[in-house]
């Protein structure tokens, strides 16, 4: 653990390492003096005929300008049917432009369904690492299996990414990331900082870009991106802690906050393997979407931050918001999704042929009361009418096998979802821990379980990720635990659950 003077030493070293732009005259002629692929490669948004390939040119991840001159750079890309890249099936060129943070998003079409591909980029005389990706099966295909690895909350300062190294080795078909990819603030409590980054809050294009570059320089995170296509959503820390819609937690004027949100969303898009269609316009970015894996599974990915109404009934103690309750919380018009997304989701849950209907969303969906009956208002507990509406849709539409994946709370949770306490179980929720962010003590969680009997499993002291193995007959969920303070940590199974076809609810394997 790095604390006190040694931390300042490291920061000093990082500051001293701020290289001047490495671009030479040779750059103008198409050559780069330094490797521009320091952030690795990624892919995402798999469809039956294609996938998005991503990279972002950065020669110096620690420098505020990323080591890049404000000029566009031509980037070549190639896609092959083999890991050695001998059977090339597509190649082309893209422009990495400074106004997009020198990111590249290549949307491939015309690939074969349900197939693995490998890809690589070239720029300025350098070549990137090789990434593996795959396409989704054809619509209606009779698919026998799907493996998803999922995680959230990877605060750099709180620990290492051993979880990502092991996640990459799982050979997943899909990686789902449920938010808090970066943390915008600096850690104020020095003693908790395991590895520091520059002592600035991310607030604008330059500072958000640098924060992503700093995180993405991590080799374990790069390995996870190179292993499989990702499907992502965000939570609050990609913008600002606990924000909701157009309101920051701090009383920042709305127009100033929306300016900050616009910068944060732009840089999020630049750094994720997302389609051009989701590129933000000002402070707005379309992120909710769904993905089908033949007839086996549908994954609906929610955005429960951008459209939610402001928080209500907060109480403050010692400068921190604490769980509270008030009548406005129960207002049936309070929405965490906004009207358009809620209507869209209802259609996705109603008009579906999938054997497994997964919801990927960023917070704990189940109720989490504290001992005096109060709740935290930052998640679904602050918007119970929205939660009720989804549960009613599952019930009334007889949606087959709803399973919820969650993040945000930095704990592993497995819970039953019902409309009423002790009512029929309608769906099962699995919150897959946090990659590195610090959680809660298991003593606290044992107390929470006493007043929340629908939570069947809780573990807050171990970092890690979740793994889903889906077949037509069952969805097997394994919580995989690591020591987040040890870069070389081994991984172990914490718990395994099996949801059998037609039988919602948490059952230990
Ligand atoms: Fe988090
Ligand atoms: Ca969060």
GROMACS .gro file of C-alpha atoms and ligand atoms in nm:
model
  511
    1UNK     CA    1   0.000   0.000   0.000
    2UNK     CA    2   0.139   0.340  -0.097
    3UNK     CA    3   0.082   0.610   0.161
    4UNK     CA    4   0.226   0.942   0.276
    5UNK     CA    5   0.567   1.042   0.144
    6UNK     CA    6   0.605   0.747  -0.094
    7UNK     CA    7   0.277   0.842  -0.257
    8UNK     CA    8   0.398   1.197  -0.316
    9UNK     CA    9   0.722   1.054  -0.453
   10UNK     CA   10   0.530   0.846  -0.703
   11UNK     CA   11   0.317   1.141  -0.807
   12UNK     CA   12   0.634   1.346  -0.845
   13UNK     CA   13   0.782   1.077  -1.065
   14UNK     CA   14   0.466   1.071  -1.274
   15UNK     CA   15   0.472   1.447  -1.308
   16UNK     CA   16   0.839   1.440  -1.407
   17UNK     CA   17   0.747   1.184  -1.671
   18UNK     CA   18   0.520   1.427  -1.852
   19UNK     CA   19   0.688   1.394  -2.186
   20UNK     CA   20   0.672   1.668  -2.445
   21UNK     CA   21   0.481   1.571  -2.756
   22UNK     CA   22   0.668   1.277  -2.904
   23UNK     CA   23   0.568   1.375  -3.252
   24UNK     CA   24   0.858   1.459  -3.473
   25UNK     CA   25   0.880   1.563  -3.834
   26UNK     CA   26   0.862   1.193  -3.904
   27UNK     CA   27   0.505   1.195  -3.769
   28UNK     CA   28   0.401   1.429  -4.046
   29UNK     CA   29   0.539   1.172  -4.290
   30UNK     CA   30   0.332   0.896  -4.130
   31UNK     CA   31   0.572   0.759  -3.871
   32UNK     CA   32   0.533   0.791  -3.495
   33UNK     CA   33   0.837   0.803  -3.270
   34UNK     CA   34   0.658   0.618  -2.989
   35UNK     CA   35   0.407   0.333  -2.975
   36UNK     CA   36   0.058   0.488  -3.000
   37UNK     CA   37  -0.118   0.169  -2.883
   38UNK     CA   38  -0.046   0.211  -2.513
   39UNK     CA   39  -0.417   0.171  -2.425
   40UNK     CA   40  -0.457  -0.161  -2.605
   41UNK     CA   41  -0.754  -0.264  -2.819
   42UNK     CA   42  -1.117  -0.352  -2.761
   43UNK     CA   43  -1.430  -0.470  -2.935
   44UNK     CA   44  -1.797  -0.444  -2.850
   45UNK     CA   45  -2.164  -0.445  -2.950
   46UNK     CA   46  -2.160  -0.788  -3.117
   47UNK     CA   47  -2.435  -0.842  -3.378
   48UNK     CA   48  -2.489  -1.148  -3.599
   49UNK     CA   49  -2.301  -0.980  -3.887
   50UNK     CA   50  -2.046  -0.762  -3.715
   51UNK     CA   51  -1.889  -0.599  -3.415
   52UNK     CA   52  -1.723  -0.266  -3.326
   53UNK     CA   53  -1.343  -0.254  -3.312
   54UNK     CA   54  -1.190   0.015  -3.094
   55UNK     CA   55  -0.858   0.170  -3.014
   56UNK     CA   56  -0.739   0.512  -2.902
   57UNK     CA   57  -0.400   0.649  -2.997
   58UNK     CA   58  -0.204   0.751  -2.689
   59UNK     CA   59   0.174   0.751  -2.676
   60UNK     CA   60   0.199   0.875  -2.317
   61UNK     CA   61  -0.094   0.772  -2.094
   62UNK     CA   62   0.034   0.986  -1.807
   63UNK     CA   63   0.058   1.312  -2.004
   64UNK     CA   64  -0.234   1.555  -2.011
   65UNK     CA   65  -0.215   1.568  -2.393
   66UNK     CA   66  -0.168   1.186  -2.410
   67UNK     CA   67   0.153   1.259  -2.600
   68UNK     CA   68  -0.052   1.333  -2.910
   69UNK     CA   69  -0.030   1.635  -3.136
   70UNK     CA   70  -0.364   1.793  -3.235
   71UNK     CA   71  -0.361   1.627  -3.578
   72UNK     CA   72  -0.558   1.342  -3.731
   73UNK     CA   73  -0.374   1.014  -3.781
   74UNK     CA   74  -0.454   0.738  -4.027
   75UNK     CA   75  -0.501   0.399  -3.862
   76UNK     CA   76  -0.509   0.072  -4.052
   77UNK     CA   77  -0.708  -0.225  -3.923
   78UNK     CA   78  -0.740  -0.588  -4.021
   79UNK     CA   79  -0.970  -0.874  -3.921
   80UNK     CA   80  -0.884  -1.243  -3.955
   81UNK     CA   81  -1.040  -1.581  -3.895
   82UNK     CA   82  -0.735  -1.705  -3.703
   83UNK     CA   83  -0.535  -1.586  -3.405
   84UNK     CA   84  -0.218  -1.570  -3.618
   85UNK     CA   85  -0.393  -1.327  -3.856
   86UNK     CA   86  -0.304  -1.525  -4.165
   87UNK     CA   87  -0.662  -1.558  -4.300
   88UNK     CA   88  -0.753  -1.189  -4.330
   89UNK     CA   89  -1.121  -1.135  -4.416
   90UNK     CA   90  -1.147  -0.754  -4.387
   91UNK     CA   91  -0.912  -0.463  -4.377
   92UNK     CA   92  -0.937  -0.088  -4.405
   93UNK     CA   93  -0.835   0.250  -4.273
   94UNK     CA   94  -0.987   0.491  -4.026
   95UNK     CA   95  -0.893   0.839  -3.906
   96UNK     CA   96  -0.810   0.899  -3.541
   97UNK     CA   97  -0.913   1.261  -3.493
   98UNK     CA   98  -0.811   1.488  -3.204
   99UNK     CA   99  -1.172   1.603  -3.154
  100UNK     CA  100  -1.255   1.239  -3.075
  101UNK     CA  101  -0.957   1.199  -2.841
  102UNK     CA  102  -0.776   1.012  -3.123
  103UNK     CA  103  -1.018   0.723  -3.077
  104UNK     CA  104  -1.112   0.486  -3.358
  105UNK     CA  105  -1.447   0.306  -3.382
  106UNK     CA  106  -1.467   0.063  -3.674
  107UNK     CA  107  -1.815  -0.084  -3.731
  108UNK     CA  108  -1.776  -0.414  -3.912
  109UNK     CA  109  -2.054  -0.561  -4.125
  110UNK     CA  110  -2.088  -0.871  -4.337
  111UNK     CA  111  -1.913  -1.109  -4.099
  112UNK     CA  112  -2.044  -1.460  -4.037
  113UNK     CA  113  -2.272  -1.517  -3.736
  114UNK     CA  114  -2.156  -1.700  -3.424
  115UNK     CA  115  -1.789  -1.691  -3.524
  116UNK     CA  116  -1.463  -1.590  -3.358
  117UNK     CA  117  -1.244  -1.326  -3.521
  118UNK     CA  118  -0.910  -1.168  -3.439
  119UNK     CA  119  -0.807  -0.810  -3.517
  120UNK     CA  120  -0.520  -0.565  -3.502
  121UNK     CA  121  -0.446  -0.198  -3.580
  122UNK     CA  122  -0.146  -0.027  -3.738
  123UNK     CA  123  -0.038   0.338  -3.720
  124UNK     CA  124   0.280   0.531  -3.772
  125UNK     CA  125   0.494   0.222  -3.820
  126UNK     CA  126   0.359   0.051  -3.505
  127UNK     CA  127   0.119  -0.239  -3.462
  128UNK     CA  128  -0.125  -0.297  -3.178
  129UNK     CA  129  -0.175  -0.612  -2.976
  130UNK     CA  130  -0.412  -0.868  -3.131
  131UNK     CA  131  -0.764  -0.881  -2.990
  132UNK     CA  132  -1.014  -1.165  -3.003
  133UNK     CA  133  -1.378  -1.099  -3.066
  134UNK     CA  134  -1.685  -1.281  -3.190
  135UNK     CA  135  -2.018  -1.221  -3.359
  136UNK     CA  136  -2.357  -1.303  -3.209
  137UNK     CA  137  -2.558  -1.599  -3.340
  138UNK     CA  138  -2.825  -1.546  -3.605
  139UNK     CA  139  -3.167  -1.427  -3.487
  140UNK     CA  140  -3.374  -1.732  -3.398
  141UNK     CA  141  -3.073  -1.964  -3.390
  142UNK     CA  142  -3.099  -2.262  -3.158
  143UNK     CA  143  -2.799  -2.170  -2.940
  144UNK     CA  144  -2.687  -2.417  -2.673
  145UNK     CA  145  -2.464  -2.202  -2.454
  146UNK     CA  146  -2.355  -1.850  -2.366
  147UNK     CA  147  -2.086  -1.748  -2.118
  148UNK     CA  148  -2.094  -1.393  -1.982
  149UNK     CA  149  -1.840  -1.245  -1.743
  150UNK     CA  150  -1.952  -0.923  -1.578
  151UNK     CA  151  -1.823  -0.666  -1.335
  152UNK     CA  152  -1.832  -0.304  -1.225
  153UNK     CA  153  -1.657  -0.046  -1.008
  154UNK     CA  154  -1.285  -0.043  -1.080
  155UNK     CA  155  -1.152   0.244  -0.873
  156UNK     CA  156  -0.785   0.273  -0.964
  157UNK     CA  157  -0.676   0.413  -0.629
  158UNK     CA  158  -0.849   0.133  -0.435
  159UNK     CA  159  -0.667  -0.166  -0.582
  160UNK     CA  160  -0.539  -0.372  -0.872
  161UNK     CA  161  -0.716  -0.547  -1.158
  162UNK     CA  162  -0.642  -0.911  -1.076
  163UNK     CA  163  -1.015  -0.964  -1.137
  164UNK     CA  164  -0.972  -0.855  -1.500
  165UNK     CA  165  -0.680  -1.090  -1.555
  166UNK     CA  166  -0.888  -1.386  -1.440
  167UNK     CA  167  -1.198  -1.265  -1.622
  168UNK     CA  168  -0.996  -1.259  -1.945
  169UNK     CA  169  -0.893  -1.621  -1.887
  170UNK     CA  170  -1.256  -1.740  -1.857
  171UNK     CA  171  -1.294  -1.740  -2.236
  172UNK     CA  172  -1.624  -1.549  -2.215
  173UNK     CA  173  -1.843  -1.496  -2.519
  174UNK     CA  174  -1.929  -1.155  -2.382
  175UNK     CA  175  -1.805  -0.921  -2.111
  176UNK     CA  176  -2.068  -0.694  -1.956
  177UNK     CA  177  -1.946  -0.392  -1.763
  178UNK     CA  178  -2.205  -0.225  -1.541
  179UNK     CA  179  -2.051   0.110  -1.459
  180UNK     CA  180  -1.801   0.307  -1.253
  181UNK     CA  181  -1.536   0.238  -1.518
  182UNK     CA  182  -1.348   0.541  -1.386
  183UNK     CA  183  -1.384   0.746  -1.070
  184UNK     CA  184  -1.388   1.116  -1.136
  185UNK     CA  185  -1.275   1.234  -0.796
  186UNK     CA  186  -0.943   1.194  -0.624
  187UNK     CA  187  -0.938   0.984  -0.310
  188UNK     CA  188  -0.925   1.218  -0.014
  189UNK     CA  189  -0.823   0.960   0.243
  190UNK     CA  190  -0.454   0.910   0.171
  191UNK     CA  191  -0.428   0.593   0.379
  192UNK     CA  192  -0.675   0.411   0.152
  193UNK     CA  193  -0.486   0.484  -0.169
  194UNK     CA  194  -0.322   0.168  -0.301
  195UNK     CA  195  -0.196   0.328  -0.621
  196UNK     CA  196  -0.229   0.700  -0.688
  197UNK     CA  197  -0.312   0.885  -1.005
  198UNK     CA  198  -0.276   1.257  -1.075
  199UNK     CA  199  -0.416   1.477  -0.808
  200UNK     CA  200  -0.696   1.631  -1.015
  201UNK     CA  201  -1.071   1.581  -1.037
  202UNK     CA  202  -1.200   1.498  -1.384
  203UNK     CA  203  -1.419   1.791  -1.489
  204UNK     CA  204  -1.368   1.865  -1.859
  205UNK     CA  205  -1.255   1.697  -2.183
  206UNK     CA  206  -0.884   1.706  -2.098
  207UNK     CA  207  -0.916   1.574  -1.745
  208UNK     CA  208  -1.168   1.299  -1.828
  209UNK     CA  209  -0.950   1.192  -2.122
  210UNK     CA  210  -0.647   1.170  -1.902
  211UNK     CA  211  -0.834   0.970  -1.637
  212UNK     CA  212  -0.941   0.708  -1.893
  213UNK     CA  213  -0.589   0.691  -2.036
  214UNK     CA  214  -0.448   0.635  -1.690
  215UNK     CA  215  -0.692   0.351  -1.618
  216UNK     CA  216  -0.665   0.194  -1.963
  217UNK     CA  217  -0.286   0.172  -1.948
  218UNK     CA  218  -0.335  -0.115  -1.701
  219UNK     CA  219  -0.230  -0.445  -1.867
  220UNK     CA  220  -0.491  -0.656  -1.687
  221UNK     CA  221  -0.773  -0.429  -1.800
  222UNK     CA  222  -0.633  -0.440  -2.154
  223UNK     CA  223  -0.627  -0.820  -2.140
  224UNK     CA  224  -0.997  -0.827  -2.050
  225UNK     CA  225  -1.081  -0.597  -2.341
  226UNK     CA  226  -0.872  -0.803  -2.583
  227UNK     CA  227  -1.034  -1.131  -2.473
  228UNK     CA  228  -1.395  -1.077  -2.584
  229UNK     CA  229  -1.646  -0.818  -2.702
  230UNK     CA  230  -1.777  -0.590  -2.429
  231UNK     CA  231  -2.123  -0.447  -2.374
  232UNK     CA  232  -2.112  -0.150  -2.139
  233UNK     CA  233  -2.328   0.087  -1.944
  234UNK     CA  234  -2.226   0.361  -1.707
  235UNK     CA  235  -2.309   0.451  -1.351
  236UNK     CA  236  -2.249   0.780  -1.169
  237UNK     CA  237  -1.870   0.803  -1.143
  238UNK     CA  238  -1.819   0.832  -1.517
  239UNK     CA  239  -1.962   1.181  -1.459
  240UNK     CA  240  -2.002   1.277  -1.094
  241UNK     CA  241  -2.073   1.088  -0.772
  242UNK     CA  242  -2.446   1.017  -0.717
  243UNK     CA  243  -2.569   1.249  -0.993
  244UNK     CA  244  -2.920   1.198  -1.124
  245UNK     CA  245  -3.041   1.324  -1.463
  246UNK     CA  246  -2.948   1.690  -1.494
  247UNK     CA  247  -2.878   1.737  -1.124
  248UNK     CA  248  -2.543   1.698  -0.956
  249UNK     CA  249  -2.524   1.597  -0.592
  250UNK     CA  250  -2.356   1.928  -0.518
  251UNK     CA  251  -2.573   2.235  -0.581
  252UNK     CA  252  -2.403   2.312  -0.913
  253UNK     CA  253  -2.617   2.527  -1.147
  254UNK     CA  254  -2.795   2.310  -1.402
  255UNK     CA  255  -2.625   2.460  -1.709
  256UNK     CA  256  -2.280   2.414  -1.559
  257UNK     CA  257  -2.356   2.055  -1.464
  258UNK     CA  258  -2.487   1.978  -1.813
  259UNK     CA  259  -2.164   2.118  -1.958
  260UNK     CA  260  -1.970   1.880  -1.738
  261UNK     CA  261  -2.202   1.592  -1.830
  262UNK     CA  262  -2.149   1.667  -2.200
  263UNK     CA  263  -1.770   1.642  -2.157
  264UNK     CA  264  -1.799   1.323  -1.952
  265UNK     CA  265  -2.035   1.153  -2.199
  266UNK     CA  266  -1.816   1.254  -2.496
  267UNK     CA  267  -1.507   1.105  -2.335
  268UNK     CA  268  -1.698   0.794  -2.228
  269UNK     CA  269  -1.797   0.736  -2.591
  270UNK     CA  270  -1.441   0.797  -2.708
  271UNK     CA  271  -1.310   0.532  -2.471
  272UNK     CA  272  -1.567   0.257  -2.520
  273UNK     CA  273  -1.624   0.016  -2.812
  274UNK     CA  274  -1.962   0.174  -2.891
  275UNK     CA  275  -2.130   0.241  -3.224
  276UNK     CA  276  -2.117   0.580  -3.395
  277UNK     CA  277  -2.493   0.602  -3.346
  278UNK     CA  278  -2.444   0.638  -2.972
  279UNK     CA  279  -2.203   0.930  -3.009
  280UNK     CA  280  -2.334   1.203  -2.777
  281UNK     CA  281  -2.496   1.525  -2.889
  282UNK     CA  282  -2.420   1.784  -2.626
  283UNK     CA  283  -2.519   1.645  -2.285
  284UNK     CA  284  -2.732   1.363  -2.435
  285UNK     CA  285  -2.618   1.015  -2.528
  286UNK     CA  286  -2.830   0.713  -2.626
  287UNK     CA  287  -2.693   0.420  -2.428
  288UNK     CA  288  -2.983   0.187  -2.347
  289UNK     CA  289  -3.013  -0.097  -2.597
  290UNK     CA  290  -3.057  -0.471  -2.621
  291UNK     CA  291  -2.871  -0.760  -2.772
  292UNK     CA  292  -3.001  -1.104  -2.867
  293UNK     CA  293  -2.803  -1.426  -2.855
  294UNK     CA  294  -3.012  -1.637  -3.091
  295UNK     CA  295  -3.319  -1.766  -2.910
  296UNK     CA  296  -3.116  -1.841  -2.598
  297UNK     CA  297  -3.083  -1.498  -2.437
  298UNK     CA  298  -3.172  -1.133  -2.464
  299UNK     CA  299  -2.968  -0.879  -2.271
  300UNK     CA  300  -3.140  -0.544  -2.218
  301UNK     CA  301  -2.889  -0.285  -2.101
  302UNK     CA  302  -3.033   0.005  -1.904
  303UNK     CA  303  -2.924   0.360  -1.838
  304UNK     CA  304  -3.066   0.443  -1.498
  305UNK     CA  305  -2.863   0.767  -1.457
  306UNK     CA  306  -2.930   0.998  -1.751
  307UNK     CA  307  -3.309   1.021  -1.737
  308UNK     CA  308  -3.387   0.977  -1.368
  309UNK     CA  309  -3.565   1.243  -1.169
  310UNK     CA  310  -3.367   1.419  -0.897
  311UNK     CA  311  -3.324   1.250  -0.562
  312UNK     CA  312  -3.576   1.305  -0.294
  313UNK     CA  313  -3.590   1.287   0.085
  314UNK     CA  314  -3.224   1.299   0.172
  315UNK     CA  315  -3.094   1.326   0.521
  316UNK     CA  316  -2.740   1.436   0.593
  317UNK     CA  317  -2.519   1.337   0.884
  318UNK     CA  318  -2.154   1.439   0.918
  319UNK     CA  319  -2.172   1.584   0.568
  320UNK     CA  320  -2.272   1.249   0.418
  321UNK     CA  321  -2.610   1.149   0.288
  322UNK     CA  322  -2.767   0.874   0.496
  323UNK     CA  323  -3.058   0.639   0.433
  324UNK     CA  324  -3.393   0.809   0.489
  325UNK     CA  325  -3.756   0.783   0.393
  326UNK     CA  326  -4.035   1.024   0.300
  327UNK     CA  327  -4.375   1.012   0.127
  328UNK     CA  328  -4.244   1.164  -0.202
  329UNK     CA  329  -4.027   0.859  -0.252
  330UNK     CA  330  -4.343   0.656  -0.315
  331UNK     CA  331  -4.487   0.903  -0.570
  332UNK     CA  332  -4.606   0.678  -0.857
  333UNK     CA  333  -4.476   0.927  -1.114
  334UNK     CA  334  -4.113   0.909  -0.992
  335UNK     CA  335  -3.906   0.744  -1.266
  336UNK     CA  336  -3.550   0.617  -1.271
  337UNK     CA  337  -3.562   0.535  -1.645
  338UNK     CA  338  -3.762   0.822  -1.794
  339UNK     CA  339  -4.078   0.768  -2.001
  340UNK     CA  340  -3.916   0.671  -2.335
  341UNK     CA  341  -3.677   0.417  -2.191
  342UNK     CA  342  -3.950   0.268  -1.971
  343UNK     CA  343  -4.176   0.219  -2.277
  344UNK     CA  344  -3.887   0.071  -2.474
  345UNK     CA  345  -3.806  -0.170  -2.191
  346UNK     CA  346  -4.166  -0.281  -2.159
  347UNK     CA  347  -4.161  -0.381  -2.527
  348UNK     CA  348  -3.829  -0.565  -2.487
  349UNK     CA  349  -3.970  -0.764  -2.193
  350UNK     CA  350  -4.306  -0.832  -2.357
  351UNK     CA  351  -4.216  -0.906  -2.717
  352UNK     CA  352  -3.937  -1.158  -2.667
  353UNK     CA  353  -3.860  -1.511  -2.780
  354UNK     CA  354  -3.558  -1.547  -2.557
  355UNK     CA  355  -3.536  -1.835  -2.310
  356UNK     CA  356  -3.342  -1.606  -2.071
  357UNK     CA  357  -3.428  -1.239  -2.040
  358UNK     CA  358  -3.138  -1.061  -1.876
  359UNK     CA  359  -3.137  -0.703  -1.748
  360UNK     CA  360  -2.795  -0.540  -1.725
  361UNK     CA  361  -2.821  -0.234  -1.505
  362UNK     CA  362  -2.594  -0.034  -1.281
  363UNK     CA  363  -2.732  -0.049  -0.926
  364UNK     CA  364  -2.888  -0.299  -0.685
  365UNK     CA  365  -3.246  -0.347  -0.803
  366UNK     CA  366  -3.380  -0.526  -0.496
  367UNK     CA  367  -3.486  -0.341  -0.185
  368UNK     CA  368  -3.216  -0.279   0.074
  369UNK     CA  369  -3.357  -0.145   0.398
  370UNK     CA  370  -3.148  -0.057   0.699
  371UNK     CA  371  -3.253  -0.157   1.048
  372UNK     CA  372  -3.489   0.135   1.112
  373UNK     CA  373  -3.665   0.075   0.780
  374UNK     CA  374  -3.498   0.354   0.586
  375UNK     CA  375  -3.336   0.319   0.243
  376UNK     CA  376  -3.062   0.471   0.031
  377UNK     CA  377  -3.225   0.694  -0.229
  378UNK     CA  378  -2.954   0.672  -0.494
  379UNK     CA  379  -3.069   0.342  -0.648
  380UNK     CA  380  -3.403   0.176  -0.726
  381UNK     CA  381  -3.512   0.226  -0.364
  382UNK     CA  382  -3.539   0.596  -0.447
  383UNK     CA  383  -3.775   0.509  -0.738
  384UNK     CA  384  -3.989   0.217  -0.618
  385UNK     CA  385  -4.266   0.288  -0.875
  386UNK     CA  386  -4.019   0.216  -1.159
  387UNK     CA  387  -3.917  -0.112  -0.999
  388UNK     CA  388  -4.277  -0.214  -0.942
  389UNK     CA  389  -4.363  -0.144  -1.307
  390UNK     CA  390  -4.088  -0.380  -1.432
  391UNK     CA  391  -4.193  -0.654  -1.188
  392UNK     CA  392  -4.556  -0.616  -1.301
  393UNK     CA  393  -4.448  -0.638  -1.664
  394UNK     CA  394  -4.256  -0.960  -1.597
  395UNK     CA  395  -4.561  -1.101  -1.420
  396UNK     CA  396  -4.828  -0.986  -1.667
  397UNK     CA  397  -4.628  -1.060  -1.984
  398UNK     CA  398  -4.508  -1.390  -1.837
  399UNK     CA  399  -4.157  -1.294  -1.944
  400UNK     CA  400  -3.955  -1.615  -1.950
  401UNK     CA  401  -3.672  -1.642  -1.697
  402UNK     CA  402  -3.592  -1.283  -1.599
  403UNK     CA  403  -3.245  -1.247  -1.447
  404UNK     CA  404  -3.104  -0.912  -1.330
  405UNK     CA  405  -2.734  -0.826  -1.322
  406UNK     CA  406  -2.629  -0.531  -1.108
  407UNK     CA  407  -2.334  -0.326  -0.986
  408UNK     CA  408  -2.266  -0.006  -0.790
  409UNK     CA  409  -2.281  -0.138  -0.433
  410UNK     CA  410  -1.930  -0.293  -0.426
  411UNK     CA  411  -2.065  -0.619  -0.284
  412UNK     CA  412  -2.173  -0.953  -0.418
  413UNK     CA  413  -2.546  -1.000  -0.367
  414UNK     CA  414  -2.784  -1.276  -0.477
  415UNK     CA  415  -3.149  -1.196  -0.417
  416UNK     CA  416  -3.507  -1.282  -0.502
  417UNK     CA  417  -3.724  -1.011  -0.660
  418UNK     CA  418  -4.094  -1.003  -0.565
  419UNK     CA  419  -4.374  -0.747  -0.571
  420UNK     CA  420  -4.450  -0.801  -0.203
  421UNK     CA  421  -4.246  -0.932   0.085
  422UNK     CA  422  -4.283  -1.310   0.086
  423UNK     CA  423  -4.482  -1.282  -0.239
  424UNK     CA  424  -4.411  -1.506  -0.539
  425UNK     CA  425  -4.056  -1.472  -0.669
  426UNK     CA  426  -4.067  -1.317  -1.017
  427UNK     CA  427  -3.696  -1.280  -1.096
  428UNK     CA  428  -3.348  -1.337  -0.962
  429UNK     CA  429  -3.080  -1.073  -0.914
  430UNK     CA  430  -2.703  -1.121  -0.906
  431UNK     CA  431  -2.478  -0.826  -0.823
  432UNK     CA  432  -2.131  -0.928  -0.930
  433UNK     CA  433  -1.915  -0.755  -0.671
  434UNK     CA  434  -1.663  -0.484  -0.758
  435UNK     CA  435  -1.340  -0.518  -0.955
  436UNK     CA  436  -1.137  -0.306  -0.711
  437UNK     CA  437  -1.356  -0.052  -0.527
  438UNK     CA  438  -1.387  -0.103  -0.152
  439UNK     CA  439  -1.707  -0.260  -0.023
  440UNK     CA  440  -1.881  -0.307   0.310
  441UNK     CA  441  -1.795  -0.530   0.604
  442UNK     CA  442  -1.959  -0.870   0.615
  443UNK     CA  443  -2.076  -0.785   0.965
  444UNK     CA  444  -2.276  -0.492   0.824
  445UNK     CA  445  -2.410  -0.715   0.548
  446UNK     CA  446  -2.514  -0.986   0.797
  447UNK     CA  447  -2.723  -0.720   0.973
  448UNK     CA  448  -2.867  -0.610   0.638
  449UNK     CA  449  -2.970  -0.963   0.553
  450UNK     CA  450  -3.171  -0.989   0.875
  451UNK     CA  451  -3.400  -0.704   0.765
  452UNK     CA  452  -3.387  -0.800   0.395
  453UNK     CA  453  -3.465  -1.172   0.389
  454UNK     CA  454  -3.496  -1.171   0.007
  455UNK     CA  455  -3.118  -1.120  -0.006
  456UNK     CA  456  -2.995  -1.477   0.013
  457UNK     CA  457  -2.623  -1.410  -0.020
  458UNK     CA  458  -2.403  -1.109   0.055
  459UNK     CA  459  -2.024  -1.071   0.052
  460UNK     CA  460  -1.863  -0.730   0.082
  461UNK     CA  461  -1.500  -0.792   0.171
  462UNK     CA  462  -1.386  -0.969  -0.145
  463UNK     CA  463  -1.339  -0.810  -0.487
  464UNK     CA  464  -1.410  -0.989  -0.812
  465UNK     CA  465  -1.667  -1.051  -1.084
  466UNK     CA  466  -1.956  -1.273  -1.182
  467UNK     CA  467  -1.970  -1.547  -1.443
  468UNK     CA  468  -2.290  -1.669  -1.608
  469UNK     CA  469  -2.312  -1.998  -1.791
  470UNK     CA  470  -2.643  -2.008  -1.973
  471UNK     CA  471  -2.798  -2.310  -2.144
  472UNK     CA  472  -3.161  -2.368  -2.243
  473UNK     CA  473  -3.207  -2.558  -1.914
  474UNK     CA  474  -3.028  -2.340  -1.658
  475UNK     CA  475  -2.843  -2.021  -1.579
  476UNK     CA  476  -2.548  -2.099  -1.352
  477UNK     CA  477  -2.396  -1.797  -1.177
  478UNK     CA  478  -2.057  -1.816  -1.007
  479UNK     CA  479  -1.917  -1.533  -0.798
  480UNK     CA  480  -1.539  -1.527  -0.846
  481UNK     CA  481  -1.332  -1.364  -0.572
  482UNK     CA  482  -0.986  -1.207  -0.565
  483UNK     CA  483  -0.775  -0.999  -0.329
  484UNK     CA  484  -0.792  -0.654  -0.486
  485UNK     CA  485  -0.481  -0.538  -0.302
  486UNK     CA  486  -0.264  -0.799  -0.475
  487UNK     CA  487  -0.199  -0.760  -0.846
  488UNK     CA  488  -0.103  -1.131  -0.863
  489UNK     CA  489  -0.399  -1.257  -0.657
  490UNK     CA  490  -0.534  -1.601  -0.743
  491UNK     CA  491  -0.908  -1.639  -0.802
  492UNK     CA  492  -1.152  -1.865  -0.619
  493UNK     CA  493  -1.520  -1.951  -0.634
  494UNK     CA  494  -1.712  -1.770  -0.360
  495UNK     CA  495  -2.052  -1.920  -0.435
  496UNK     CA  496  -2.240  -2.083  -0.723
  497UNK     CA  497  -2.613  -2.054  -0.788
  498UNK     CA  498  -2.835  -2.232  -1.038
  499UNK     CA  499  -3.154  -2.080  -1.175
  500UNK     CA  500  -3.338  -2.358  -1.353
  501UNK     CA  501  -3.558  -2.285  -1.653
  502UNK     CA  502  -3.900  -2.174  -1.523
  503UNK     CA  503  -3.794  -2.152  -1.156
  504UNK     CA  504  -3.692  -1.799  -1.054
  505UNK     CA  505  -3.512  -1.755  -0.723
  506UNK     CA  506  -3.175  -1.794  -0.559
  507UNK     CA  507  -3.071  -2.159  -0.520
  508UNK     CA  508  -2.717  -2.253  -0.415
  509UNK     CA  509  -2.559  -2.516  -0.637
  510LIG    FE1  510  -1.866   0.212  -0.767
  511LIG    CA1  511  -2.184   0.399  -0.841
   0.00000   0.00000   0.00000
